[in-house]
Amino acid sequence: MKQLASLTRRDFLACAMSAMGTAALAEFVSASSSTGTSTSASTTSASQDTYTLVKDGQLTIASDLANPPLDYTDTSTNEPAGFEVELMQAIGEKLGLTSVYLSPVKFDTIIPTIKQGGTADVGVSNFTITDERKQEIDFTDPYLDSNQGLVTVKTATKTTQDDLNSADVKVAVQAGTTGESWVQEKLRNATLVSLDDPVVALTGVQSGLYDAAVADLPVVQYLVNNSFTDCQVSIEIPTGEQYGIVVSKSNPALTSAINDALAQLDEDGTLKDLKTKWFGADL
């Protein structure tokens, strides 16, 4: 495959989506040019009397859309796609709401946005549930288990944690993530480089700018298998993380309603089907 060191992020995603195939892309209906993508609401409507929404009838979602195959922008349609996008579509249908993605934002701005309120109802961007984050916002029940992964080029001579914990090593991460926290704790002697998203981090590893990158394991596994084929996951880091949907503490009824929808999706097999579709297994 064409080398990505000189590609833009948009070019990379186009290549990655071609490798994956158009059958895996989510089908969405545009809500409007200013609000991004929406899904068709179910005729079975949940009561909205006890929770508030930024806009009546729709579930407004903030995401960075930078973590294929969980969430990304399909460059052929300029619409959101991925496991989490289809999950939010299914949740919206259970609630009788239209799921609408806002334009992508930086990952580390999403929790402050939900906490402040008024812009989005939920944040969805493979957020690991942590006690620190729960001081700021609420999480729904978990919908996916995950670990972290450390990526190097296949020809790297430094691939172990001991080798990489050195002052001459640069490790790229996505700012505000649990991967960043792991590097700060476990690779204290290395130089930490915080970036906007995992694609940029792996591009830097591929080009030789960084020695390694750390990000969520499902994301880096997908990237090295589909486009960054000269890279490898050198360390699977068993952090035992779980992803949850971010909701404001001032809107507990919405958290409860989404939890009910997640339980239904688990019971009827939809959640398992989505995991199998996007990850090849029920993670």
mmCIF file of N, CA and C in Angstrom, residues 34-89:
data_model
loop_
_atom_site.group_PDB
_atom_site.id
_atom_site.type_symbol
_atom_site.label_atom_id
_atom_site.label_comp_id
_atom_site.label_asym_id
_atom_site.label_seq_id
_atom_site.Cartn_x
_atom_site.Cartn_y
_atom_site.Cartn_z
ATOM 1 N N SER A 34 -25.308 21.897 8.928
ATOM 2 C CA SER A 34 -24.656 22.451 10.111
ATOM 3 C C SER A 34 -24.560 21.458 11.246
ATOM 4 N N THR A 35 -25.332 20.372 11.227
ATOM 5 C CA THR A 35 -25.339 19.452 12.366
ATOM 6 C C THR A 35 -24.727 18.117 12.045
ATOM 7 N N GLY A 36 -24.299 17.841 10.817
ATOM 8 C CA GLY A 36 -23.620 16.604 10.511
ATOM 9 C C GLY A 36 -24.588 15.531 10.062
ATOM 10 N N THR A 37 -24.557 14.343 10.744
ATOM 11 C CA THR A 37 -25.254 13.164 10.277
ATOM 12 C C THR A 37 -26.288 12.715 11.273
ATOM 13 N N SER A 38 -27.415 12.228 10.772
ATOM 14 C CA SER A 38 -28.458 11.754 11.664
ATOM 15 C C SER A 38 -28.964 10.404 11.220
ATOM 16 N N THR A 39 -29.674 9.719 12.110
ATOM 17 C CA THR A 39 -30.306 8.455 11.807
ATOM 18 C C THR A 39 -31.800 8.629 11.848
ATOM 19 N N SER A 40 -32.512 7.670 11.316
ATOM 20 C CA SER A 40 -33.964 7.709 11.371
ATOM 21 C C SER A 40 -34.442 7.266 12.731
ATOM 22 N N ALA A 41 -35.314 8.029 13.327
ATOM 23 C CA ALA A 41 -35.815 7.706 14.655
ATOM 24 C C ALA A 41 -36.806 6.565 14.584
ATOM 25 N N SER A 42 -36.817 5.744 15.636
ATOM 26 C CA SER A 42 -37.739 4.633 15.728
ATOM 27 C C SER A 42 -39.143 5.136 16.011
ATOM 28 N N THR A 43 -40.134 4.337 15.600
ATOM 29 C CA THR A 43 -41.511 4.693 15.911
ATOM 30 C C THR A 43 -41.845 4.373 17.353
ATOM 31 N N THR A 44 -40.995 3.567 18.013
ATOM 32 C CA THR A 44 -41.179 3.266 19.424
ATOM 33 C C THR A 44 -40.437 4.308 20.236
ATOM 34 N N SER A 45 -41.146 5.269 20.773
ATOM 35 C CA SER A 45 -40.522 6.409 21.421
ATOM 36 C C SER A 45 -40.470 6.240 22.926
ATOM 37 N N ALA A 46 -39.280 6.478 23.503
ATOM 38 C CA ALA A 46 -39.138 6.481 24.950
ATOM 39 C C ALA A 46 -39.601 7.825 25.497
ATOM 40 N N SER A 47 -40.050 7.836 26.725
ATOM 41 C CA SER A 47 -40.502 9.082 27.341
ATOM 42 C C SER A 47 -39.333 10.022 27.530
ATOM 43 N N GLN A 48 -39.516 11.301 27.129
ATOM 44 C CA GLN A 48 -38.479 12.312 27.287
ATOM 45 C C GLN A 48 -38.844 13.301 28.385
ATOM 46 N N ASP A 49 -39.852 12.968 29.197
ATOM 47 C CA ASP A 49 -40.325 13.895 30.209
ATOM 48 C C ASP A 49 -39.299 14.137 31.305
ATOM 49 N N THR A 50 -38.413 13.166 31.512
ATOM 50 C CA THR A 50 -37.514 13.260 32.662
ATOM 51 C C THR A 50 -36.089 13.632 32.299
ATOM 52 N N TYR A 51 -35.737 13.738 31.024
ATOM 53 C CA TYR A 51 -34.398 14.182 30.666
ATOM 54 C C TYR A 51 -34.473 15.317 29.656
ATOM 55 N N THR A 52 -33.381 16.062 29.582
ATOM 56 C CA THR A 52 -33.340 17.210 28.679
ATOM 57 C C THR A 52 -32.435 16.920 27.493
ATOM 58 N N LEU A 53 -32.705 17.589 26.392
ATOM 59 C CA LEU A 53 -31.924 17.449 25.174
ATOM 60 C C LEU A 53 -31.573 18.830 24.644
ATOM 61 N N VAL A 54 -30.412 18.924 23.984
ATOM 62 C CA VAL A 54 -30.020 20.191 23.371
ATOM 63 C C VAL A 54 -31.053 20.610 22.329
ATOM 64 N N LYS A 55 -31.567 19.637 21.590
ATOM 65 C CA LYS A 55 -32.589 19.894 20.589
ATOM 66 C C LYS A 55 -33.637 18.798 20.676
ATOM 67 N N ASP A 56 -34.891 19.167 20.789
ATOM 68 C CA ASP A 56 -35.970 18.196 20.911
ATOM 69 C C ASP A 56 -35.953 17.204 19.750
ATOM 70 N N GLY A 57 -36.127 15.932 20.106
ATOM 71 C CA GLY A 57 -36.232 14.895 19.086
ATOM 72 C C GLY A 57 -34.923 14.349 18.582
ATOM 73 N N GLN A 58 -33.792 14.885 19.044
ATOM 74 C CA GLN A 58 -32.518 14.362 18.572
ATOM 75 C C GLN A 58 -31.512 14.218 19.705
ATOM 76 N N LEU A 59 -30.652 13.236 19.541
ATOM 77 C CA LEU A 59 -29.543 12.991 20.460
ATOM 78 C C LEU A 59 -28.294 13.576 19.813
ATOM 79 N N THR A 60 -27.787 14.671 20.358
ATOM 80 C CA THR A 60 -26.665 15.392 19.770
ATOM 81 C C THR A 60 -25.356 14.863 20.355
ATOM 82 N N ILE A 61 -24.416 14.486 19.484
ATOM 83 C CA ILE A 61 -23.235 13.730 19.886
ATOM 84 C C ILE A 61 -21.957 14.483 19.538
ATOM 85 N N ALA A 62 -21.057 14.589 20.518
ATOM 86 C CA ALA A 62 -19.728 15.166 20.301
ATOM 87 C C ALA A 62 -18.698 14.047 20.212
ATOM 88 N N SER A 63 -17.807 14.120 19.235
ATOM 89 C CA SER A 63 -16.778 13.100 19.029
ATOM 90 C C SER A 63 -15.619 13.710 18.264
ATOM 91 N N ASP A 64 -14.450 13.085 18.370
ATOM 92 C CA ASP A 64 -13.336 13.529 17.526
ATOM 93 C C ASP A 64 -13.330 12.825 16.172
ATOM 94 N N LEU A 65 -14.088 11.721 16.063
ATOM 95 C CA LEU A 65 -14.178 10.970 14.804
ATOM 96 C C LEU A 65 -12.794 10.694 14.228
ATOM 97 N N ALA A 66 -11.900 10.194 15.075
ATOM 98 C CA ALA A 66 -10.506 10.003 14.658
ATOM 99 C C ALA A 66 -9.949 8.651 15.077
ATOM 100 N N ASN A 67 -10.829 7.670 15.310
ATOM 101 C CA ASN A 67 -10.381 6.385 15.856
ATOM 102 C C ASN A 67 -10.976 5.213 15.094
ATOM 103 N N PRO A 68 -10.614 5.030 13.825
ATOM 104 C CA PRO A 68 -11.137 3.873 13.102
ATOM 105 C C PRO A 68 -10.666 2.571 13.757
ATOM 106 N N PRO A 69 -11.507 1.544 13.868
ATOM 107 C CA PRO A 69 -12.844 1.440 13.271
ATOM 108 C C PRO A 69 -13.974 1.823 14.241
ATOM 109 N N LEU A 70 -13.642 2.495 15.363
ATOM 110 C CA LEU A 70 -14.696 2.874 16.296
ATOM 111 C C LEU A 70 -15.475 4.083 15.807
ATOM 112 N N ASP A 71 -14.761 5.132 15.430
ATOM 113 C CA ASP A 71 -15.414 6.316 14.877
ATOM 114 C C ASP A 71 -14.441 7.033 13.954
ATOM 115 N N TYR A 72 -14.929 7.476 12.823
ATOM 116 C CA TYR A 72 -14.101 8.190 11.858
ATOM 117 C C TYR A 72 -15.036 8.855 10.850
ATOM 118 N N THR A 73 -14.487 9.655 9.971
ATOM 119 C CA THR A 73 -15.267 10.265 8.905
ATOM 120 C C THR A 73 -15.010 9.516 7.609
ATOM 121 N N ASP A 74 -16.050 8.990 7.012
ATOM 122 C CA ASP A 74 -15.947 8.324 5.712
ATOM 123 C C ASP A 74 -15.718 9.395 4.655
ATOM 124 N N THR A 75 -14.542 9.424 4.082
ATOM 125 C CA THR A 75 -14.190 10.505 3.165
ATOM 126 C C THR A 75 -14.950 10.453 1.841
ATOM 127 N N SER A 76 -15.569 9.325 1.526
ATOM 128 C CA SER A 76 -16.349 9.258 0.286
ATOM 129 C C SER A 76 -17.699 9.943 0.425
ATOM 130 N N THR A 77 -18.198 10.043 1.667
ATOM 131 C CA THR A 77 -19.493 10.686 1.908
ATOM 132 C C THR A 77 -19.390 11.879 2.852
ATOM 133 N N ASN A 78 -18.225 12.021 3.495
ATOM 134 C CA ASN A 78 -18.012 13.046 4.516
ATOM 135 C C ASN A 78 -18.966 12.887 5.686
ATOM 136 N N GLU A 79 -19.352 11.628 5.974
ATOM 137 C CA GLU A 79 -20.273 11.315 7.061
ATOM 138 C C GLU A 79 -19.579 10.449 8.105
ATOM 139 N N PRO A 80 -20.028 10.523 9.374
ATOM 140 C CA PRO A 80 -19.465 9.658 10.408
ATOM 141 C C PRO A 80 -19.739 8.177 10.118
ATOM 142 N N ALA A 81 -18.793 7.324 10.512
ATOM 143 C CA ALA A 81 -18.942 5.881 10.343
ATOM 144 C C ALA A 81 -18.170 5.179 11.448
ATOM 145 N N GLY A 82 -18.430 3.882 11.611
ATOM 146 C CA GLY A 82 -17.708 3.090 12.593
ATOM 147 C C GLY A 82 -18.615 2.424 13.607
ATOM 148 N N PHE A 83 -18.007 1.598 14.456
ATOM 149 C CA PHE A 83 -18.750 0.842 15.466
ATOM 150 C C PHE A 83 -19.564 1.755 16.376
ATOM 151 N N GLU A 84 -18.933 2.768 16.943
ATOM 152 C CA GLU A 84 -19.645 3.640 17.869
ATOM 153 C C GLU A 84 -20.738 4.441 17.171
ATOM 154 N N VAL A 85 -20.507 4.809 15.938
ATOM 155 C CA VAL A 85 -21.511 5.568 15.199
ATOM 156 C C VAL A 85 -22.759 4.716 14.986
ATOM 157 N N GLU A 86 -22.572 3.462 14.605
ATOM 158 C CA GLU A 86 -23.713 2.579 14.431
ATOM 159 C C GLU A 86 -24.363 2.245 15.777
ATOM 160 N N LEU A 87 -23.560 2.171 16.834
ATOM 161 C CA LEU A 87 -24.122 1.949 18.166
ATOM 162 C C LEU A 87 -25.026 3.108 18.567
ATOM 163 N N MET A 88 -24.577 4.334 18.319
ATOM 164 C CA MET A 88 -25.394 5.493 18.670
ATOM 165 C C MET A 88 -26.643 5.570 17.802
ATOM 166 N N GLN A 89 -26.555 5.104 16.576
ATOM 167 C CA GLN A 89 -27.739 5.019 15.724
ATOM 168 C C GLN A 89 -28.756 4.079 16.370
#
